[in-house]
Short mmCIF file of C-alpha atoms and ligand atoms in Angstrom, two decimals:
data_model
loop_
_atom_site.label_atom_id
_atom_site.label_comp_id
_atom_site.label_asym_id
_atom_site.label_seq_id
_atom_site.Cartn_x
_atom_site.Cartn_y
_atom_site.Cartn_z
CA UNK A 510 -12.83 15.67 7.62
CA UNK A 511 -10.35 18.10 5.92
CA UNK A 512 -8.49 17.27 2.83
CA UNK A 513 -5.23 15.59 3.04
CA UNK A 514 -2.35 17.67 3.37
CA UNK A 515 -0.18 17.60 0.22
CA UNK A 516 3.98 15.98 0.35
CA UNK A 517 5.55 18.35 -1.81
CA UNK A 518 8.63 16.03 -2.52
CA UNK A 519 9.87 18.73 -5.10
CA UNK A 520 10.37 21.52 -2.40
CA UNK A 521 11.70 18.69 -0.05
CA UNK A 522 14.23 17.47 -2.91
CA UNK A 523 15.28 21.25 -3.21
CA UNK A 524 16.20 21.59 0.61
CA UNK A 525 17.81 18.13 0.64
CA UNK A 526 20.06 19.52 -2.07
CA UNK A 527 21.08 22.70 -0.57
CA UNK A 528 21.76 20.66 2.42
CA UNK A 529 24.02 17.91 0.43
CA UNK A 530 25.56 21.38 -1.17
CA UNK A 531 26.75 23.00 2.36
CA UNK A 532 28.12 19.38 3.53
CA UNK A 533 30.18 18.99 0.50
CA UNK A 534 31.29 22.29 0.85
CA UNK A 535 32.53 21.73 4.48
CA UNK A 536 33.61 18.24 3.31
CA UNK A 537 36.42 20.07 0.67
CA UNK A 538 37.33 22.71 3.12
CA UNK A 539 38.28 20.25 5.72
CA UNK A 540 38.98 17.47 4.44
CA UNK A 541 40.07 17.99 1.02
CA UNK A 542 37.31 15.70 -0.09
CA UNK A 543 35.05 16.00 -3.23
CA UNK A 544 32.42 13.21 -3.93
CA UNK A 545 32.26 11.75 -7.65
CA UNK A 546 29.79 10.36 -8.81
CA UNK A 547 30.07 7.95 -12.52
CA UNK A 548 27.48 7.82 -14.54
CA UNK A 549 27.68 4.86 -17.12
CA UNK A 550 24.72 4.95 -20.20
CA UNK A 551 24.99 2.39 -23.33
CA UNK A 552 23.26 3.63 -26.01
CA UNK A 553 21.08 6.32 -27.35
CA UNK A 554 17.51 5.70 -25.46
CA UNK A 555 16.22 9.07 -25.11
CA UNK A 556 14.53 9.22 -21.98
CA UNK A 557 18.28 7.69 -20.72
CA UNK A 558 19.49 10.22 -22.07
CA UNK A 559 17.59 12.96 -20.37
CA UNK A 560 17.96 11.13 -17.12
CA UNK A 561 22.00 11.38 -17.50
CA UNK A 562 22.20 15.01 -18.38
CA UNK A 563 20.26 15.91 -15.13
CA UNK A 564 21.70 13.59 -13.22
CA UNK A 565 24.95 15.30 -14.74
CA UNK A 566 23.67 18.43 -13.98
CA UNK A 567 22.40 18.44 -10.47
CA UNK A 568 25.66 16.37 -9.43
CA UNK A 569 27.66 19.45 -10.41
CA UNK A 570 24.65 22.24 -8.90
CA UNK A 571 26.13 20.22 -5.43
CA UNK A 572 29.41 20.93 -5.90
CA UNK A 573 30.64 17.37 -6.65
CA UNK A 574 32.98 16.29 -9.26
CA UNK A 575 30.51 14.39 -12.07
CA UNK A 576 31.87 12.07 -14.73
CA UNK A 577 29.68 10.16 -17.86
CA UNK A 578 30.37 7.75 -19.42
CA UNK A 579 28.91 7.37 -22.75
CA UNK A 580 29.41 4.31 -24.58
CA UNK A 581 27.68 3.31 -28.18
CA UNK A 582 24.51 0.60 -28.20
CA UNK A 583 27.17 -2.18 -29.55
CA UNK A 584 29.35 -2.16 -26.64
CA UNK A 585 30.57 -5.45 -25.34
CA UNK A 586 29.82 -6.76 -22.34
CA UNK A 587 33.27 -7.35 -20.96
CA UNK A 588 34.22 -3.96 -22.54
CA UNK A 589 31.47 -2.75 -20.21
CA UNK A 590 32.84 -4.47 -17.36
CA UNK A 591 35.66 -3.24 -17.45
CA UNK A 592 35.00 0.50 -17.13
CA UNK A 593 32.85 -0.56 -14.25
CA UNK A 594 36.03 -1.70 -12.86
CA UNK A 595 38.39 1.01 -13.58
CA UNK A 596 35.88 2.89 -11.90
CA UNK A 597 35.63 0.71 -9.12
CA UNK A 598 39.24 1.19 -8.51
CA UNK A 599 38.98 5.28 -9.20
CA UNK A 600 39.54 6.74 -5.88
CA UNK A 601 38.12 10.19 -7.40
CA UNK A 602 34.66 8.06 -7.85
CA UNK A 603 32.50 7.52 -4.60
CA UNK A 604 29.26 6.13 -6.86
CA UNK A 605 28.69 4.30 -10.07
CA UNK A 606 25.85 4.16 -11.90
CA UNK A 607 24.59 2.34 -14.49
CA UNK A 608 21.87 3.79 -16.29
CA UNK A 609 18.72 1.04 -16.96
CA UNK A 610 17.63 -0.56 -19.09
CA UNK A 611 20.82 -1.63 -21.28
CA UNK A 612 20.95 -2.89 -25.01
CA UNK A 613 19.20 -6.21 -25.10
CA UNK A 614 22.55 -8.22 -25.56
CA UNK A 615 23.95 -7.24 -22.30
CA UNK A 616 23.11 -8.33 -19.04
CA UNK A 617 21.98 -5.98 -16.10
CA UNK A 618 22.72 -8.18 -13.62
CA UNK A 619 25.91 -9.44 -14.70
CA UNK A 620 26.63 -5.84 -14.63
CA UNK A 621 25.77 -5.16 -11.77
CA UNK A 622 27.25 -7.64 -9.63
CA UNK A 623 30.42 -5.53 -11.26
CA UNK A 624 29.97 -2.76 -8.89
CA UNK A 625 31.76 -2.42 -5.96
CA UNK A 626 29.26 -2.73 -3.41
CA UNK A 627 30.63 0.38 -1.34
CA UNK A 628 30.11 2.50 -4.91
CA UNK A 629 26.71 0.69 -5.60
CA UNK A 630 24.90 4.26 -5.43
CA UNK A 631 21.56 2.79 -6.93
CA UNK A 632 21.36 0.08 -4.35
CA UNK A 633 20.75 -2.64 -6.84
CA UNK A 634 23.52 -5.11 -6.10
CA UNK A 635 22.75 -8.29 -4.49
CA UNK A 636 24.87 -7.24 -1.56
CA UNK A 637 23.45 -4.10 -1.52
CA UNK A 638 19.98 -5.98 -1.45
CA UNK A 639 21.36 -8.06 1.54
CA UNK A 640 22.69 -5.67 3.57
CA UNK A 641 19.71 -4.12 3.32
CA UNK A 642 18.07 -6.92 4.73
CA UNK A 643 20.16 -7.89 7.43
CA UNK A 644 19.97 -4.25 8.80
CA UNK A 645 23.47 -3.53 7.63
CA UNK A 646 25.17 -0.58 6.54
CA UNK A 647 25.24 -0.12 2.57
CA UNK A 648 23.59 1.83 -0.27
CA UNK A 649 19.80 1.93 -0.34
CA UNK A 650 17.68 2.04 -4.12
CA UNK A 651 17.02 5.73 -4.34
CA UNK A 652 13.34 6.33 -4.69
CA UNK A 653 12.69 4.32 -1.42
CA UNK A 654 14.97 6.30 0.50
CA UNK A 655 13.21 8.92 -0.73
CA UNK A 656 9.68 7.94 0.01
CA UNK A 657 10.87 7.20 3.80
CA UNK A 658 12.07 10.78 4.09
CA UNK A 659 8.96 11.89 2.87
CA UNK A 660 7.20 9.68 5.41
CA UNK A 661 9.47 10.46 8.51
CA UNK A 662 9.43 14.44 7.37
CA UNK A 663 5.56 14.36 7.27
CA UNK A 664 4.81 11.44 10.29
CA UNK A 665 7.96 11.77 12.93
CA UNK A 666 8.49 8.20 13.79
CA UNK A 667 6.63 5.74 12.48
CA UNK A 668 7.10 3.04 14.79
CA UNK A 669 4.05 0.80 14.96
CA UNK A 670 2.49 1.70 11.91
CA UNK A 671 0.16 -0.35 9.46
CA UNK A 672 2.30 0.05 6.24
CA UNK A 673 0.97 -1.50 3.07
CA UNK A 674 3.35 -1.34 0.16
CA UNK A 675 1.94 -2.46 -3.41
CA UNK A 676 4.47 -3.68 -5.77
CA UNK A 677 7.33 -6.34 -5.08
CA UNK A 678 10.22 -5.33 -6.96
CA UNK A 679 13.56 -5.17 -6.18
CA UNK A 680 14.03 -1.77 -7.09
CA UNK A 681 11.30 -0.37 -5.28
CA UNK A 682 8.73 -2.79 -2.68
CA UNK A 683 11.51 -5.05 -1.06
CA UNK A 684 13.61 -2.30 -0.38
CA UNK A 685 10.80 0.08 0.83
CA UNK A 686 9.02 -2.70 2.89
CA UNK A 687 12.37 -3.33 4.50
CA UNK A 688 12.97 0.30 5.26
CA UNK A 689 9.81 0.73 6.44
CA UNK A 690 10.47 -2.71 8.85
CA UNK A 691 13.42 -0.86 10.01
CA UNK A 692 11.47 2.13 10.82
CA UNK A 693 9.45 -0.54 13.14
CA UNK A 694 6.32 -0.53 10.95
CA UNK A 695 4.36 -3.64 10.61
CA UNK A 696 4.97 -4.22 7.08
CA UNK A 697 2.30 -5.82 3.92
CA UNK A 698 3.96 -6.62 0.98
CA UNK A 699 0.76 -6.54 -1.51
CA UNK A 700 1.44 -7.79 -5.45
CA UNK A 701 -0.53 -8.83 -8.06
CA UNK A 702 -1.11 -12.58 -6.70
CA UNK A 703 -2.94 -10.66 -3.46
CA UNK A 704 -6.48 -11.39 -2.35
CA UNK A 705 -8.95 -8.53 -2.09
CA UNK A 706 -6.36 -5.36 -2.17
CA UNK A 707 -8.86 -3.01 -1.46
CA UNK A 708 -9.41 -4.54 2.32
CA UNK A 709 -5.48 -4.86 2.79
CA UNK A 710 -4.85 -1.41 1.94
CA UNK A 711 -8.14 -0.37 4.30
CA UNK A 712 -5.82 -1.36 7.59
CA UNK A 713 -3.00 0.69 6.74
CA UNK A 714 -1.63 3.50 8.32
CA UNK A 715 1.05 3.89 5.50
CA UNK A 716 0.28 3.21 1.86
CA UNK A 717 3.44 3.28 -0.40
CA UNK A 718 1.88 2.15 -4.46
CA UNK A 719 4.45 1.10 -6.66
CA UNK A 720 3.06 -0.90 -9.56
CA UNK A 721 2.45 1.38 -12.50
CA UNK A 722 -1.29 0.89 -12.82
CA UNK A 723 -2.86 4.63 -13.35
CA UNK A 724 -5.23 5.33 -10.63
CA UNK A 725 -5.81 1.43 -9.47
CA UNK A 726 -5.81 3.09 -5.87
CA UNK A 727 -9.44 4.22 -5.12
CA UNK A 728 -10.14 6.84 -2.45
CA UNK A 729 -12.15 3.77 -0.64
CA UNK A 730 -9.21 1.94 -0.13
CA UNK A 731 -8.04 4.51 2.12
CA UNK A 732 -8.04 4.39 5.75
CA UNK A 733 -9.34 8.46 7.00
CA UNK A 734 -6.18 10.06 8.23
CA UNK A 735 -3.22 7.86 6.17
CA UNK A 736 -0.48 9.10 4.36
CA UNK A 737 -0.26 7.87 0.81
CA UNK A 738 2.96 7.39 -1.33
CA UNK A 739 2.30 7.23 -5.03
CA UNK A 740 5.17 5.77 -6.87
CA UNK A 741 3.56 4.95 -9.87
CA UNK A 742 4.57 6.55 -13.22
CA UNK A 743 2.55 5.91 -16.25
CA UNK A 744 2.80 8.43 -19.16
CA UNK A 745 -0.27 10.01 -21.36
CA UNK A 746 -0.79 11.72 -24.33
CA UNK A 747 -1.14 15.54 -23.24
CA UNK A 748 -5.15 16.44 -22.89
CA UNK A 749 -4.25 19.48 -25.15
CA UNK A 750 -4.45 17.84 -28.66
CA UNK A 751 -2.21 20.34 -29.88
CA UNK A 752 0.41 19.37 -27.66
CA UNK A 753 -0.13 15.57 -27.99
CA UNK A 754 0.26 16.03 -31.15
CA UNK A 755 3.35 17.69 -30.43
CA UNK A 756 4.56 14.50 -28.63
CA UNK A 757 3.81 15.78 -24.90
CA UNK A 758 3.01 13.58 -22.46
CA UNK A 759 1.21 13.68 -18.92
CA UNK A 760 2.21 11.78 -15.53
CA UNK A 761 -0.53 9.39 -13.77
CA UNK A 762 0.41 8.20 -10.29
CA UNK A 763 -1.17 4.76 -9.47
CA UNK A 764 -3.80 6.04 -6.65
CA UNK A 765 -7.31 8.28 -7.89
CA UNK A 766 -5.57 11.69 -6.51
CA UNK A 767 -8.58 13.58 -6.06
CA UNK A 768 -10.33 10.86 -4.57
CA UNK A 769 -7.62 9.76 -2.04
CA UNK A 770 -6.62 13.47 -1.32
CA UNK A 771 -10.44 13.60 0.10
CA UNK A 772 -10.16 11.11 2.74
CA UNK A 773 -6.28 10.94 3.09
CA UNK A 774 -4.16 12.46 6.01
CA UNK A 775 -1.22 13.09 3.59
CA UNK A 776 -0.52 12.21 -0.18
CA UNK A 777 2.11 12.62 -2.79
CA UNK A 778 1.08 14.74 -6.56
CA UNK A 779 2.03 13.24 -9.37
CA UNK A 780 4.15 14.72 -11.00
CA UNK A 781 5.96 16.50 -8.04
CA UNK A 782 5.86 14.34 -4.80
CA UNK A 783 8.42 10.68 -5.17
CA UNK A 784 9.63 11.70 -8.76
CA UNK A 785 12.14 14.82 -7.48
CA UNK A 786 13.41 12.75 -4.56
CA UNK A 787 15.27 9.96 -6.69
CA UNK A 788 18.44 12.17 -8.00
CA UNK A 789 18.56 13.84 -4.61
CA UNK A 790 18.36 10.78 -3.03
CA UNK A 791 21.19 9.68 -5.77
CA UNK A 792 23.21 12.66 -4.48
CA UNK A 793 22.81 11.57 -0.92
CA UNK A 794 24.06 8.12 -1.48
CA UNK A 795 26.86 9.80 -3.16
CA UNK A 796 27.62 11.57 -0.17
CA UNK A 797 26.81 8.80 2.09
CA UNK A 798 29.80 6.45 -0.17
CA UNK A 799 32.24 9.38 0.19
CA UNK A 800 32.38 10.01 3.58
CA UNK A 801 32.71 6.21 4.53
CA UNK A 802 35.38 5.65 2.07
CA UNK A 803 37.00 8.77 3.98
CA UNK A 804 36.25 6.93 7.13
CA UNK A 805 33.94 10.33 8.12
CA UNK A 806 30.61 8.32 8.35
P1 LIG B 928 7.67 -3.34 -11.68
O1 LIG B 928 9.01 -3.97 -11.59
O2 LIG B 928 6.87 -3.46 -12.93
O3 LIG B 928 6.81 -3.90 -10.45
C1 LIG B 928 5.44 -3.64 -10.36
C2 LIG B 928 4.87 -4.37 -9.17
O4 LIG B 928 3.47 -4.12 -9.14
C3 LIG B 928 5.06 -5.90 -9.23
O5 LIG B 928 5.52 -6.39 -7.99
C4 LIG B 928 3.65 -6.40 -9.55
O6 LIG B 928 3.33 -7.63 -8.91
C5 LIG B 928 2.79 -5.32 -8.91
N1 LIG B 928 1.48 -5.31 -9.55
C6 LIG B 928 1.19 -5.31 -10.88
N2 LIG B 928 -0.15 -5.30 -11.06
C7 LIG B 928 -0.70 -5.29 -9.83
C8 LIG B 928 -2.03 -5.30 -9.36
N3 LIG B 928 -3.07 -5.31 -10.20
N4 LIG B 928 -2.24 -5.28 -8.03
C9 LIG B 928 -1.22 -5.28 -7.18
N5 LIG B 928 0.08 -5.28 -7.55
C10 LIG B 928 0.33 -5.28 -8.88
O7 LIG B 928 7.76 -1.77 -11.41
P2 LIG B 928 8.76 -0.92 -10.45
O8 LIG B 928 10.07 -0.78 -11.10
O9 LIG B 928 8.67 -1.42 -9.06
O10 LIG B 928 8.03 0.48 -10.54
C11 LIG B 928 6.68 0.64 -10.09
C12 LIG B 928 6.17 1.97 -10.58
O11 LIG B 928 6.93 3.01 -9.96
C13 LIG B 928 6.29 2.22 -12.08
O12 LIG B 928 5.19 3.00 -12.49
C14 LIG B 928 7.55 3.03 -12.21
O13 LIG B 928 7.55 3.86 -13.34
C15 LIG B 928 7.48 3.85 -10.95
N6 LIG B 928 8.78 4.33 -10.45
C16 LIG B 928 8.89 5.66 -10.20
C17 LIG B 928 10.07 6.16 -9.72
C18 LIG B 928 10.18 7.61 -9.43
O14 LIG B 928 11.26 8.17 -9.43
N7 LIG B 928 9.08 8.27 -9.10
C19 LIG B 928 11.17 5.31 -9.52
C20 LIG B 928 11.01 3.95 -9.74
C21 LIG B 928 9.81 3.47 -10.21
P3 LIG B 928 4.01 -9.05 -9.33
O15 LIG B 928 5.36 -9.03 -8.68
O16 LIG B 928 3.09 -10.04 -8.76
O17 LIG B 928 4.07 -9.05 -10.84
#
């Protein structure tokens, strides 16, 4: 059987962005109408801080108007709150974020129940999380949305598919599981309480890891033919000594690439395949929040 044919989410996150570029370009010349997006980060985590500045950055490369927010690690909690509530009642802000994980002494979900729900761009809100559920509109977590788009782009329609995802969090294998329900898949929610995961993951059409266990996904576990999602990030010392010395680090996905890639249908790299999807995807809800506060979605 031929090798699986490779999801290059980074070309896909590049053509989602030009496409988010021309709307918001149509969206200011006729309606006057620029999405903002709000980008709150507490403290000086560095890997926060190099997720802000491209979020920043590629919020601007779309044409929208881009705000952060940079407060110090001792910020109080209701001092917090209440920039996520001036912001909440900005009408030049369409999404708020709230970059993860904060300073120890405040809490994310108090936080987060802050957001309005309509500017909830990450999807993490309890009503978010609900409407979700009930098949409502709302704001969907980013990286799922971007693993469906990588599914539908690659599969069509999925509807009656075996899809497995692994991982049960509510940032990544509720929502996915229920977007992939909505796509009428038949949906296994696998975690680390599940019997033999090797024979679950056999049946499925779909396999969408999200756990954070390097290559835990062997290529037996996969069905000939599937199309495999790798969420998982775990970091490395580079294998150049010179460079891990240097402090460089390498990207494992959670499936055996080269394995799976030999029996697989379709698979995401990592680096490359779900990783540039989530600040597209970010963008999109941005979008998405702007045009229905506009009343144009
Ligand atoms: P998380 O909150 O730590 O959840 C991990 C999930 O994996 C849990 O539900 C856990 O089960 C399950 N699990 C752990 N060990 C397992 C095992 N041996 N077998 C089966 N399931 C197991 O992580 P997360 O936030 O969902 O993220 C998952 C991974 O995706 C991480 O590597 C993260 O870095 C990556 N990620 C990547 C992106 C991206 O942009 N590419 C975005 C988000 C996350 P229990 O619930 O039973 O503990």
């Amino acid at each position: 059987m031929a090798e699986a044919r490779i999801i290059d989410g980074k070309a896909f996150a590049d053509g989602l962005r030009a496409r988010i570029a021309e709307e918001v370009a149509s969206l200011q010349a006729e309606h006057g109408l620029t999405p903002g997006l709000a980008v709150v980060l507490v403290g000086d985590d560095p890997a926060s801080q190099v997720y802000v500045r491209n979020k920043g950055e590629q919020t601007l490369a779309v044409g929208m108007h881009s705000v952060t927010h940079r407060l110090a690690a001792d910020t109080r909690q209701e001092d917090l709150i209440a920039l996520v509530e001036q912001l909440n009642a900005d009408p030049a802000i369409h999404g708020v974020l709230v970059q993860l994980p904060l300073p120890a002494h405040l809490d994310p979900a108090v936080v987060i129940a802050a957001l309005d729900p309509d500017k909830d761009v990450d999807g993490l809100s309890v009503i978010s999380a609900g409407r979700l559920a009930s098949g409502l509109p709302g704001l969907t977590s980013c990286t799922p949305l971007g693993c469906m788009m990588l599914l539908r782009d690659a599969l069509g329609d999925l509807t009656g598919k075996n899809a497995v995802v692994i991982g049960r969090s509510n940032l990544m294998g509720k929502p996915m599981a229920q977007l992939l329900l909505q796509a009428d898949c038949t949906v296994t929610i696998a975690h680390s309480r599940s019997r033999d995961l090797p024979a679950i993951c056999r049946q499925a059409d779909i396999v969408v890891a999200a756990v954070g266990r390097a290559e835990m996904v062997k290529g037996d576990w996969i069905k000939p033919g599937a199309a495999v999602i790798d969420v998982g990030i775990t970091r490395f010392p580079a294998r150049d000594p010179q460079a891990a010395a240097a402090g460089k680090t390498r990207l494992v996905g959670d499936v055996a690439f080269d394995e799976a890639k030999a029996v697989a249908g379709w698979i995401t790299p990592v680096p490359g395949g779900v990783g540039p999807m989530t600040i597209a995807c970010l963008l999109q809800n941005t979008l998405t929040a702007a045009k229905r506060r506009s009343g144009l979605a």
